[in-house]
Short mmCIF file of C-alpha atoms in Angstrom, two decimals:
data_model
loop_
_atom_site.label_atom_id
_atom_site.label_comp_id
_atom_site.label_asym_id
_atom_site.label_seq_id
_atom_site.Cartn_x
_atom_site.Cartn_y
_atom_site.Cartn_z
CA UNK X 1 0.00 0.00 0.00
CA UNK X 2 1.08 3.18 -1.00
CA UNK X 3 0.22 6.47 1.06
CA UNK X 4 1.72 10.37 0.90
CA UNK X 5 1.59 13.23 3.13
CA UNK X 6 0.10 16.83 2.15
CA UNK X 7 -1.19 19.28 5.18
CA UNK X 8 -0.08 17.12 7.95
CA UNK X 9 -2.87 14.57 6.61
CA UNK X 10 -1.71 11.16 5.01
CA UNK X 11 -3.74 10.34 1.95
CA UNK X 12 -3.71 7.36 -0.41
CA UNK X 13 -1.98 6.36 -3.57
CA UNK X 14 -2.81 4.78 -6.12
CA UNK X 15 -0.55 1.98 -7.45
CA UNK X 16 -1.44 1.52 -10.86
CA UNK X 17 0.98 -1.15 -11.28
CA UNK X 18 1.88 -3.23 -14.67
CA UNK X 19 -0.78 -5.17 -16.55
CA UNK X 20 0.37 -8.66 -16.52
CA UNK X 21 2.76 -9.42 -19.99
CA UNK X 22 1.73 -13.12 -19.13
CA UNK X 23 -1.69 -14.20 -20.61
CA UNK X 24 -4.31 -16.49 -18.69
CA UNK X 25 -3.89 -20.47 -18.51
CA UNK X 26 -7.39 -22.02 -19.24
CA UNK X 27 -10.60 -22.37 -21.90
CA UNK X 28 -10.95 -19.02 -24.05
CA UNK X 29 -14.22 -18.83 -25.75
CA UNK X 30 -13.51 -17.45 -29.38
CA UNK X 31 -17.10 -17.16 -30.36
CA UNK X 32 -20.17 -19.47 -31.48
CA UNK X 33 -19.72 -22.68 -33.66
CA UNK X 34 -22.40 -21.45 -36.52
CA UNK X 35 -20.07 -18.50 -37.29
CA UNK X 36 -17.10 -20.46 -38.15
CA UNK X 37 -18.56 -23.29 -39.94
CA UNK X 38 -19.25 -21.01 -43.19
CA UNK X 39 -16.45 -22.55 -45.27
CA UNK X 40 -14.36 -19.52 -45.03
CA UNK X 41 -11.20 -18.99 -42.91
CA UNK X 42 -11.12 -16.45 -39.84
CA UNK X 43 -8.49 -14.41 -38.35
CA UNK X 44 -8.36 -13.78 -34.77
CA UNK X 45 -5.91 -12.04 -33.20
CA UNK X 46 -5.49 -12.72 -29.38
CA UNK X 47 -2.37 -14.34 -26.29
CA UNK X 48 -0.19 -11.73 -28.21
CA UNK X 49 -0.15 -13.43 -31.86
CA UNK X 50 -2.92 -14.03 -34.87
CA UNK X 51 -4.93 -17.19 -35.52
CA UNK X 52 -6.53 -18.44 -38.03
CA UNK X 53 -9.62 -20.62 -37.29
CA UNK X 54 -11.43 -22.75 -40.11
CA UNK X 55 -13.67 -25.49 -40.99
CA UNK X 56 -13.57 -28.12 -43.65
CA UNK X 57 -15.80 -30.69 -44.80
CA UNK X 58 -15.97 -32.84 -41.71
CA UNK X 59 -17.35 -29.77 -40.10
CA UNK X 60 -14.35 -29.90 -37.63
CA UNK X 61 -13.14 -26.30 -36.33
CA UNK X 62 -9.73 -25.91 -36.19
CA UNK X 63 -7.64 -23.09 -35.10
CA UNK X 64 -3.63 -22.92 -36.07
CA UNK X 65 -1.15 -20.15 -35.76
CA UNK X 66 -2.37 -17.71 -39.06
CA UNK X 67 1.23 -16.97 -40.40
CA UNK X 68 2.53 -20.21 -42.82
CA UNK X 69 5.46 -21.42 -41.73
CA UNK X 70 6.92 -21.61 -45.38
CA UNK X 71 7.53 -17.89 -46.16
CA UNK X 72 4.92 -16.47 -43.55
CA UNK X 73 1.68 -15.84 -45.96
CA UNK X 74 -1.21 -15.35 -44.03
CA UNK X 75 -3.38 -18.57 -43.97
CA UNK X 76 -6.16 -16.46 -43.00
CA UNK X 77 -6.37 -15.06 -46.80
CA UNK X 78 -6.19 -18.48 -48.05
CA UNK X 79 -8.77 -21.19 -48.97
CA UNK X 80 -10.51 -23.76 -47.04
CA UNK X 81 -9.63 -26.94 -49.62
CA UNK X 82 -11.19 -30.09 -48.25
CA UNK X 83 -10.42 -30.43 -44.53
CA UNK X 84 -6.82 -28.12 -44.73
CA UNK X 85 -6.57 -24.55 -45.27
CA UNK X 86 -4.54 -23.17 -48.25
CA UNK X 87 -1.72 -20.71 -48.08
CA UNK X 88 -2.36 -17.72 -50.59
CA UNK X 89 1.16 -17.58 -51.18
CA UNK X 90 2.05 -20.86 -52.65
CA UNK X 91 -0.77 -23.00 -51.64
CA UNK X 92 0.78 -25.23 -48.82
CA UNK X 93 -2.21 -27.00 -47.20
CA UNK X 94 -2.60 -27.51 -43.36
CA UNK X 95 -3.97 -29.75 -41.72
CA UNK X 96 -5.86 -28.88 -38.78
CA UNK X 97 -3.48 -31.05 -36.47
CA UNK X 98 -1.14 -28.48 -37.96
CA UNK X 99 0.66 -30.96 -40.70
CA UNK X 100 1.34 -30.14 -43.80
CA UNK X 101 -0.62 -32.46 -46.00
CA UNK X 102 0.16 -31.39 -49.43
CA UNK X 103 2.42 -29.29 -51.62
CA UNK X 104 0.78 -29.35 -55.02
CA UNK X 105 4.55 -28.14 -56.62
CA UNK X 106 6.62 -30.66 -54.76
CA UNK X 107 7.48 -34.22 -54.85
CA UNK X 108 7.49 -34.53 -51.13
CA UNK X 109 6.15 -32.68 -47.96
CA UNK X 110 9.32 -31.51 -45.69
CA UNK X 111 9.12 -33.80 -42.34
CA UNK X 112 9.35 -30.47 -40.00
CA UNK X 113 6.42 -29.12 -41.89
CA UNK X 114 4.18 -28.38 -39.12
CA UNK X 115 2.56 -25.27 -37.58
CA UNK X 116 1.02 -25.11 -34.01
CA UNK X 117 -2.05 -26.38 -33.86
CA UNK X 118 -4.50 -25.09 -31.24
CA UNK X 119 -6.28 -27.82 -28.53
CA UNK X 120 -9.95 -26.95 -29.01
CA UNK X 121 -13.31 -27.95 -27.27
CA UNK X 122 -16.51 -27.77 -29.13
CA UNK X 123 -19.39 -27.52 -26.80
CA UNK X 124 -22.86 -25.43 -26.19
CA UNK X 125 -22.71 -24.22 -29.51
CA UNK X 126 -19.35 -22.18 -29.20
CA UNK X 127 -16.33 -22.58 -29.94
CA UNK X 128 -13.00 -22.88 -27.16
CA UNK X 129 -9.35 -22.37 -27.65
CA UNK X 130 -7.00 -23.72 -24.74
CA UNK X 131 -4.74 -21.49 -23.57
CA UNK X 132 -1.49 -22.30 -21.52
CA UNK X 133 2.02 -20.71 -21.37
CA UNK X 134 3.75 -24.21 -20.17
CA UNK X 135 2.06 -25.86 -22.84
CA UNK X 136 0.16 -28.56 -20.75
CA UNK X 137 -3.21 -30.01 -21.82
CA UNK X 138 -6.77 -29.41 -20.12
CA UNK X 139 -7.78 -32.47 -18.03
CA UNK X 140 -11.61 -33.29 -17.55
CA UNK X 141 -11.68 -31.27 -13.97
CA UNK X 142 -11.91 -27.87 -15.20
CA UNK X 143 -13.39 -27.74 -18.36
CA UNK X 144 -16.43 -26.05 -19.64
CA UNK X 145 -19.64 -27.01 -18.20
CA UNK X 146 -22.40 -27.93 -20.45
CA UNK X 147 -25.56 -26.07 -20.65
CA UNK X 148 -27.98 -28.24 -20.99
CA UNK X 149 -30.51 -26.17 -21.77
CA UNK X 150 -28.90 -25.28 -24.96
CA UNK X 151 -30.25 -27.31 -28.11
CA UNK X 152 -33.54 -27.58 -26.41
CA UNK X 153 -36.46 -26.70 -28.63
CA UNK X 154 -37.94 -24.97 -25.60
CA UNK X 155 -35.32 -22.62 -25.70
CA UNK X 156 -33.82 -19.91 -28.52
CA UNK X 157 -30.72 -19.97 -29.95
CA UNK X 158 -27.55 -17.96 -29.43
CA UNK X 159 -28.30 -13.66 -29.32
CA UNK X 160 -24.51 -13.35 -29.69
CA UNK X 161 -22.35 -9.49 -29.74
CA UNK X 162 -19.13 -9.16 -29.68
CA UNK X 163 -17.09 -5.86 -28.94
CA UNK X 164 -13.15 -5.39 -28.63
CA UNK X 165 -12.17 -2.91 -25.72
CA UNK X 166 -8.73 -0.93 -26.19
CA UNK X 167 -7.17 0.45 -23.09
CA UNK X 168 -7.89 -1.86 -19.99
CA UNK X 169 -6.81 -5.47 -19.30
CA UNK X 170 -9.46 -8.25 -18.65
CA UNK X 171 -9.06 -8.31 -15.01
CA UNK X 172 -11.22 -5.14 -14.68
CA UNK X 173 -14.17 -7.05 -16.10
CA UNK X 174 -13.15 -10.27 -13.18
CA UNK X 175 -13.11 -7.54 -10.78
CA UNK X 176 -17.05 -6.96 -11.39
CA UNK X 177 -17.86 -10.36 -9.55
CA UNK X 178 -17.43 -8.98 -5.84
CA UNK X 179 -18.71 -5.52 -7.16
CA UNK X 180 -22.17 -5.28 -5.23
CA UNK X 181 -22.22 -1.60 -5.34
CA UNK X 182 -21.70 -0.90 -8.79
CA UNK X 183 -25.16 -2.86 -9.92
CA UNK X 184 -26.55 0.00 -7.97
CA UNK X 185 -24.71 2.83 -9.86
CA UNK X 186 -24.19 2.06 -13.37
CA UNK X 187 -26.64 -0.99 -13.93
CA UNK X 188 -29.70 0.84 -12.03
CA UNK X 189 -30.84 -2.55 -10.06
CA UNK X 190 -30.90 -2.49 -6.20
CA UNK X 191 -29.38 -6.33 -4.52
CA UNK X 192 -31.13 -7.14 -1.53
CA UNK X 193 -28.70 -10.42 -1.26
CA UNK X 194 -25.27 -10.59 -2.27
CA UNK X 195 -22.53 -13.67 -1.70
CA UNK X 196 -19.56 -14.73 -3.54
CA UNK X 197 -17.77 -18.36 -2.96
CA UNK X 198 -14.10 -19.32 -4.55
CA UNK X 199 -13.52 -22.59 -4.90
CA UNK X 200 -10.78 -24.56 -7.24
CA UNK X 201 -11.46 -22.68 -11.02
CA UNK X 202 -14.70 -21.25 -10.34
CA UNK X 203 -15.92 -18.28 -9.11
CA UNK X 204 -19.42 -17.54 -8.06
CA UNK X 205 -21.97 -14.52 -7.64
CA UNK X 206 -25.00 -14.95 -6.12
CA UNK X 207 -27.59 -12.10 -6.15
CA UNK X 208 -31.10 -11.41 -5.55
CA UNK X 209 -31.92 -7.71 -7.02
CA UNK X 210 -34.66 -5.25 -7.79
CA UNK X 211 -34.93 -2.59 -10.55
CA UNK X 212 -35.02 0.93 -9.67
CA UNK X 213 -38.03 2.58 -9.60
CA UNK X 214 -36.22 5.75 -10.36
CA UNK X 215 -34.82 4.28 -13.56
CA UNK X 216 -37.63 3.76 -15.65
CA UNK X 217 -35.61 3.77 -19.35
CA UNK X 218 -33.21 1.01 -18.11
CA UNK X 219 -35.76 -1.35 -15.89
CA UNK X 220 -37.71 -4.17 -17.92
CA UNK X 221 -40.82 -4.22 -15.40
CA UNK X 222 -42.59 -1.80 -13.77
CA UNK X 223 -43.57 -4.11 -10.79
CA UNK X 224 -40.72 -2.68 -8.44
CA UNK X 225 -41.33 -5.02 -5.68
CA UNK X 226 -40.22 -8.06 -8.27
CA UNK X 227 -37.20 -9.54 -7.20
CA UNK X 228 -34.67 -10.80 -9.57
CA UNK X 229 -32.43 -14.02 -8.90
CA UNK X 230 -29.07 -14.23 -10.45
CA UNK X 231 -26.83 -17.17 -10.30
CA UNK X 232 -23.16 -16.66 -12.18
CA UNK X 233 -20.19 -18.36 -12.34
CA UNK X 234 -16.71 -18.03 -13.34
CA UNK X 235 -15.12 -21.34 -14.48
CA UNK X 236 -11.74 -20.67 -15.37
CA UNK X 237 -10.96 -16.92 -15.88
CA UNK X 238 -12.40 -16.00 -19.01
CA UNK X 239 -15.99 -18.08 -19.40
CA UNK X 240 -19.41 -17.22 -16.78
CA UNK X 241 -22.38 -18.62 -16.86
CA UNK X 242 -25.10 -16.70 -15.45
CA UNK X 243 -28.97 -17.94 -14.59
CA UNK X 244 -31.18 -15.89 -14.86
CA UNK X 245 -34.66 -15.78 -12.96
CA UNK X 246 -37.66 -13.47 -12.68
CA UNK X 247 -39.96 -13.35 -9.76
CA UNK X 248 -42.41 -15.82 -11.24
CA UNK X 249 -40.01 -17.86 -12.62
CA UNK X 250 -40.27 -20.49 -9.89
CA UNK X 251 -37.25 -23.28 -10.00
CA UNK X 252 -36.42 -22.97 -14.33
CA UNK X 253 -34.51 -20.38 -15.14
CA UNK X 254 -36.09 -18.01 -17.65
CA UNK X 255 -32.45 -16.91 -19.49
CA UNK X 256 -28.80 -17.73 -19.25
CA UNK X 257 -26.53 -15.45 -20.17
CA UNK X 258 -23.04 -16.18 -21.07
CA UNK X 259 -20.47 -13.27 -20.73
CA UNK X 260 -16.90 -14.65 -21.81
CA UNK X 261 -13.48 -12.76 -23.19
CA UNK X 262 -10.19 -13.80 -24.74
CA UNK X 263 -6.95 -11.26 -24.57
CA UNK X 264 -5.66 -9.62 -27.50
CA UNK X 265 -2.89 -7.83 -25.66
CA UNK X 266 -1.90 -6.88 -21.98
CA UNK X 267 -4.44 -3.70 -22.55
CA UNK X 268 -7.17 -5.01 -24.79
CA UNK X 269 -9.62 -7.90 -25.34
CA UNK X 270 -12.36 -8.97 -26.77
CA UNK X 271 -15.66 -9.04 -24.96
CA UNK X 272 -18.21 -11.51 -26.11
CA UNK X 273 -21.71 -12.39 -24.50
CA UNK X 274 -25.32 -14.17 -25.14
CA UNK X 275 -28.50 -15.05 -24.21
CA UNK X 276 -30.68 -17.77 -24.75
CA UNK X 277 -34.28 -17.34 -23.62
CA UNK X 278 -37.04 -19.86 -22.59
CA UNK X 279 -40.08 -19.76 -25.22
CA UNK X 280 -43.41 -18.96 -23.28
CA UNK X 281 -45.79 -21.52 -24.22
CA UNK X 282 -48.10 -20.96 -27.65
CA UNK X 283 -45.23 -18.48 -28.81
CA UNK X 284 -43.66 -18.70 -32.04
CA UNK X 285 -39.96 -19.50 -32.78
CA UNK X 286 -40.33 -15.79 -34.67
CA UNK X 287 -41.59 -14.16 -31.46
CA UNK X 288 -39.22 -15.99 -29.29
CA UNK X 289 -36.30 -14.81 -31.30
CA UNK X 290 -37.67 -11.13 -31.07
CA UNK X 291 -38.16 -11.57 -27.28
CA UNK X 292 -34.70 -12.62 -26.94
CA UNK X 293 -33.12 -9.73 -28.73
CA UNK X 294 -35.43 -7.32 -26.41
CA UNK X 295 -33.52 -9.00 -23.83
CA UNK X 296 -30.28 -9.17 -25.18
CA UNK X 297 -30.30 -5.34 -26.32
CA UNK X 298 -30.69 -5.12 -22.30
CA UNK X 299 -27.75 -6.99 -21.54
CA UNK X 300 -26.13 -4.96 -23.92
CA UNK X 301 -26.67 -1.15 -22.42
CA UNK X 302 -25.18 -2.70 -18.93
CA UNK X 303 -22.15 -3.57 -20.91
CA UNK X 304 -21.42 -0.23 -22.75
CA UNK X 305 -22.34 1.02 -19.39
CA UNK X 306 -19.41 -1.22 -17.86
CA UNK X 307 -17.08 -0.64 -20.49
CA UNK X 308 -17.43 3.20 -20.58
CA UNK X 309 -15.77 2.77 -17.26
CA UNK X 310 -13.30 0.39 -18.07
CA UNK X 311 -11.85 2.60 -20.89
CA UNK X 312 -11.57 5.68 -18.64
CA UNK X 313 -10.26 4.59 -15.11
CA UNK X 314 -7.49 3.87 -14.03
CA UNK X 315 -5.81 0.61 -13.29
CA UNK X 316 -5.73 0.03 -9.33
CA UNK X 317 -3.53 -2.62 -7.40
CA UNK X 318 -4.38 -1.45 -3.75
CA UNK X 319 -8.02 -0.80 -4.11
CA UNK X 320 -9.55 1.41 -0.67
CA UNK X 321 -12.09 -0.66 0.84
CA UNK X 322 -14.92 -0.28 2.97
CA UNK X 323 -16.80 -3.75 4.17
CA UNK X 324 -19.15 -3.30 1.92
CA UNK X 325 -17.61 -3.55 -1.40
CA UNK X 326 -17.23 -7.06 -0.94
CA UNK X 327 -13.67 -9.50 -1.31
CA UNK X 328 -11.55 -8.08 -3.94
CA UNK X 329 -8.58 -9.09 -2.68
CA UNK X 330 -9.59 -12.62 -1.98
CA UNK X 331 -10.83 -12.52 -5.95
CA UNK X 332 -7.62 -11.40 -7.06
CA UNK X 333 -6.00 -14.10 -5.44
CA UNK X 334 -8.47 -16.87 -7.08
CA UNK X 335 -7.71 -15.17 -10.25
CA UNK X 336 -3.71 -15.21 -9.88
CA UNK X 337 -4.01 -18.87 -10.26
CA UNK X 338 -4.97 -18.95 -13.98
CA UNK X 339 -1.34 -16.21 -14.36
CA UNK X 340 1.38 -18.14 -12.40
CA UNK X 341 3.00 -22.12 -13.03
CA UNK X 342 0.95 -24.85 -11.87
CA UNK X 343 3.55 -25.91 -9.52
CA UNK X 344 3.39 -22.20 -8.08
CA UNK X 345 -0.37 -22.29 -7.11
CA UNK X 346 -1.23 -21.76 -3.85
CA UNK X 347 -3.57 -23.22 -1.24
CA UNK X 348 -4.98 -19.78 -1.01
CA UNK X 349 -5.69 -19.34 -4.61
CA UNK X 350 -7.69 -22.64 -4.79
CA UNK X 351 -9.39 -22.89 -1.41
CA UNK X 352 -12.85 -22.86 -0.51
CA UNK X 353 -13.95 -19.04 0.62
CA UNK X 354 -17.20 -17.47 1.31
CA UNK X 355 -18.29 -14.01 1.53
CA UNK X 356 -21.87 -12.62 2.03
CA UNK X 357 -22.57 -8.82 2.14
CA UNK X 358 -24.53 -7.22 4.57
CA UNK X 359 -26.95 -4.86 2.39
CA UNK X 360 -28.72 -3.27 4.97
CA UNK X 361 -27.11 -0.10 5.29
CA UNK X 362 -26.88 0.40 1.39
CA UNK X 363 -30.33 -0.45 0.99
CA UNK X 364 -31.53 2.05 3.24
CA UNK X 365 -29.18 4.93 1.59
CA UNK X 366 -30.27 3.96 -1.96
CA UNK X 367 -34.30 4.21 -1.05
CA UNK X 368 -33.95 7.29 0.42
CA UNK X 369 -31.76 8.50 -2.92
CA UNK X 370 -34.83 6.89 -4.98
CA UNK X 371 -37.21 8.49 -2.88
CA UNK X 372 -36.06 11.77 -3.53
CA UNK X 373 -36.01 11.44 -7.54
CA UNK X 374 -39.01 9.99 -7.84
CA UNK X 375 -40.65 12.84 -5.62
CA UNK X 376 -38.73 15.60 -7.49
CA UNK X 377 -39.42 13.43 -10.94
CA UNK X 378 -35.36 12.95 -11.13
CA UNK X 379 -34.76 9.96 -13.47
CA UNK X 380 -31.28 8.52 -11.87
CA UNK X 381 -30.39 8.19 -15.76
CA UNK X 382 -28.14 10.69 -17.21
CA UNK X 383 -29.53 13.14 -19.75
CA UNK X 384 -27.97 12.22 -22.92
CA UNK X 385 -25.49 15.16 -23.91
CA UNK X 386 -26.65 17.65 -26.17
#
C-alpha cells in the first residue's frame, strides 16, 4: 500500500501497477460454432499473436497459428480446400493437427512441416481455444460445463455481440464479480442479497436484485417489488455462466446469459456475451427470437455502461475498501491462479472461501436517494449530452 503526506494529513496512492505481460492459462471462448462453420477462414488475433480458425468438410473447427510457416503468408487469406486450409502464397495446405498435407509443386512434404495447432473444445454451440504458457493439456476437472438447456427446442438460440475494448486489461471485467455496489450505480438494479464463494477454477456470484423505480428507461418491469435471482459463475478466468430468474419464474430459469473474453494484448480484449431465452408456451420460434433480442439489447446497455468505465479509469492494485464492497482481494487471489505455473499455485488461490454482504445499510441509503427522484421526478439516468 502506497500512502503520501500533504497538510499534515496522510492520503492514499494509487498503485497503478503493470498489466500482466503473461496471458491467462485455461478455456478461451472465441465465439459461437455457426459463425465459423461457413467454409471460409477467420483471423483472430489474441495471447499476443494471430490465428486463423477454419472449418472443412468434416465440419471440424480448427484453429492454427495464421502466419505459414513456409515464407509467412497469411493462412487467414487463403482457402478452405477439403479439410486443410490453403496458403495464398504458394498453396501449402494444413492440416488442422497443424501438418502439412500437401504441396501441389513438390514431390514430397518436408518432415518439420508443421505449424502449431491449437487444442480446441466444441461444446454449447461455441467454440474454445485452450490457452497455456507451459504448454500442458486441459484435463476433464476444469473444463467447460455444459448447458444443458442449450439445443432444447424450448429454448432460442444464441443472441450473440461481440465488442473489442482498447485500453484496460481483462481483469477489470473479473473484478465486477465482488462488485455489489456498482449494480446499484451504473446498472440501475438495487441487490437485496449478495454472496460470492471461490472454490478450485470457479468463481461464483449470487444475487437477488430489484430494478429501480427511479430508472424507468433502463428497468424491464414496472412491478418494483419483483425480485430478480441471479446465479453466475466463473469457471476458469475467461468463461461465466449466469442464470437468470424473474420473480415468477419459480425453480427454471427463464435466461442464461453467457459473458466470456479472450486477450488480444496486456491492454485489450475482446468481450463476447449471449442469451438464450425460454419460449413462453403458444409463442412462435419468430416471437421468441424477437423476445430474446429485447432482452439481449438489455444486456447490452449494462455492458457499454461497464465498459465506458473500463476505458476511462485507471488501473488500481491497492483498491480502498470499505466492508461493503465485498472480497476483492480474496478474488484477485483466485484469479492469480490462472497467471502463475501450476507448480506455483497456492492453497490460497484454490481454497474454498465465502463471503456474504450485509446490504442493509446500502439499501436504506439507496431508497432514500430513490425516494427523492421519484418525488422531485429525477430519473437517476443521465440526460444524454446535447
Amino acid at each position: 500500500m502506497s500512502s503520501t503526506t500533504t497538510n499534515s494529513e496522510e492520503v492514499r496512492v494509487i498503485e497503478a501497477g503493470e498489466p500482466p505481460t503473461r496471458f491467462a492459462r485455461g478455456w478461451h471462448c472465441l465465439g459461437l460454432l455457426r459463425d465459423f462453420r461457413d467454409g471460409q477462414p477467420h483471423q483472430i488475433s489474441a495471447f499476443g499473436t494471430e490465428l486463423v480458425v477454419f472449418a472443412g468438410e468434416n465440419r471440424k473447427v480448427n484453429v492454427l497459428n495464421a502466419f505459414c510457416p513456409h515464407m509467412g503468408g497469411n493462412l487467414a487469406l487463403g482457402t478452405v480446400k477439403d479439410d486443410t486450409i490453403a496458403c495464398p502464397f504458394h498453396d501449402w495446405r494444413w492440416r488442422g493437427d497443424g501438418r502439412c498435407a500437401e504441396i501441389p509443386y513438390a514431390r514430397r512434404v518436408p518432415p518439420l512441416a508443421r505449424t502449431k495447432s491449437w487444442t480446441t473444445l466444441e461444446r454449447n454451440g461455441q467454440l474454445y481455444v485452450w490457452h497455456d504458457p507451459q504448454g500442458s493439456m486441459p484435463t476433464d476437472e476444469i473444463t467447460i460445463p455444459e448447458i444443458a438447456r442449450y439445443g432444447d427446442p424450448g429454448w432460442t438460440d444464441w443472441t450473440w455481440k461481440t465488442l473489442k475494448v482498447d485500453g484496460a486489461n481483462c481483469r477489470e471485467l473479473v473484478d465486477n464479480v465482488v462488485d455489489m455496489a456498482h449494480f446499484f450505480y451504473v446498472h440501475y438494479s438495487m441487490p437485496q442479497y449478495f454472496r460470492n464463494v471461490f472454490e478450485g477454477h470457479v468463481a461464483t456470484q449470487v444475487m437477488r436484485s430489484k430494478p429501480r423505480a427511479d430508472a424507468l428507461d433502463v428497468t424491464i418491469s414496472t412491478n418494483y417489488d419483483q425480485e430478480g435471482r441471479s446465479d453466475a459463475s466463473y469457471f476458469g478466468p475467461s468463461y461465466m455462466i449466469d442464470k437468470l430468474w424473474s420473480g415468477s419464474d419459480g425453480n427454471e430459469p427463464s435466461m442464461i446469459l453467457v459473458n466470456c473474453h479472450y486477450p488480444v494484448s496486456p491492454t485489450s480484449f475482446v468481450l463476447q456475451y449471449g442469451v438464450i431465452v425460454k419460449k413462453p408456451e403458444g409463442v412462435s420460434d419468430e416471437v421468441a427470437d424477437e423476445m430474446a433480442a429485447g432482452v439481449s439489447a438489455g444486456v447490452a446497455i449494462g455492458f457499454e455502461q461497464d465498459v465506458e468505465i473500463w476505458k476511462n479509469k485507471s488501473s488500481i492494485d491497492n483498491p480502498l475498501l470499505s466492508e461493503e464492497d465485498g472480497p476483492v482481494y480474496q478474488l484477485r487471489r483466485w484469479y492469480q491462479q490462472f497467471y502463475v505455473d501450476v507448480e506455483a499455485i497456492e492453497p490460497e488461490m484454490i481454497n474454498r472461501f465465502e463471503y456474504e454482504i450485509d446490504t442493509e445499510r446500502a439499501l436504506a441509503s439507496w431508497q432514500e436517494e430513490i425516494d427523492a427522484n421519484v418525488a422531485a421526478g429525477r430519473s437517476a439516468i443521465p440526460a444524454p449530452a446535447s
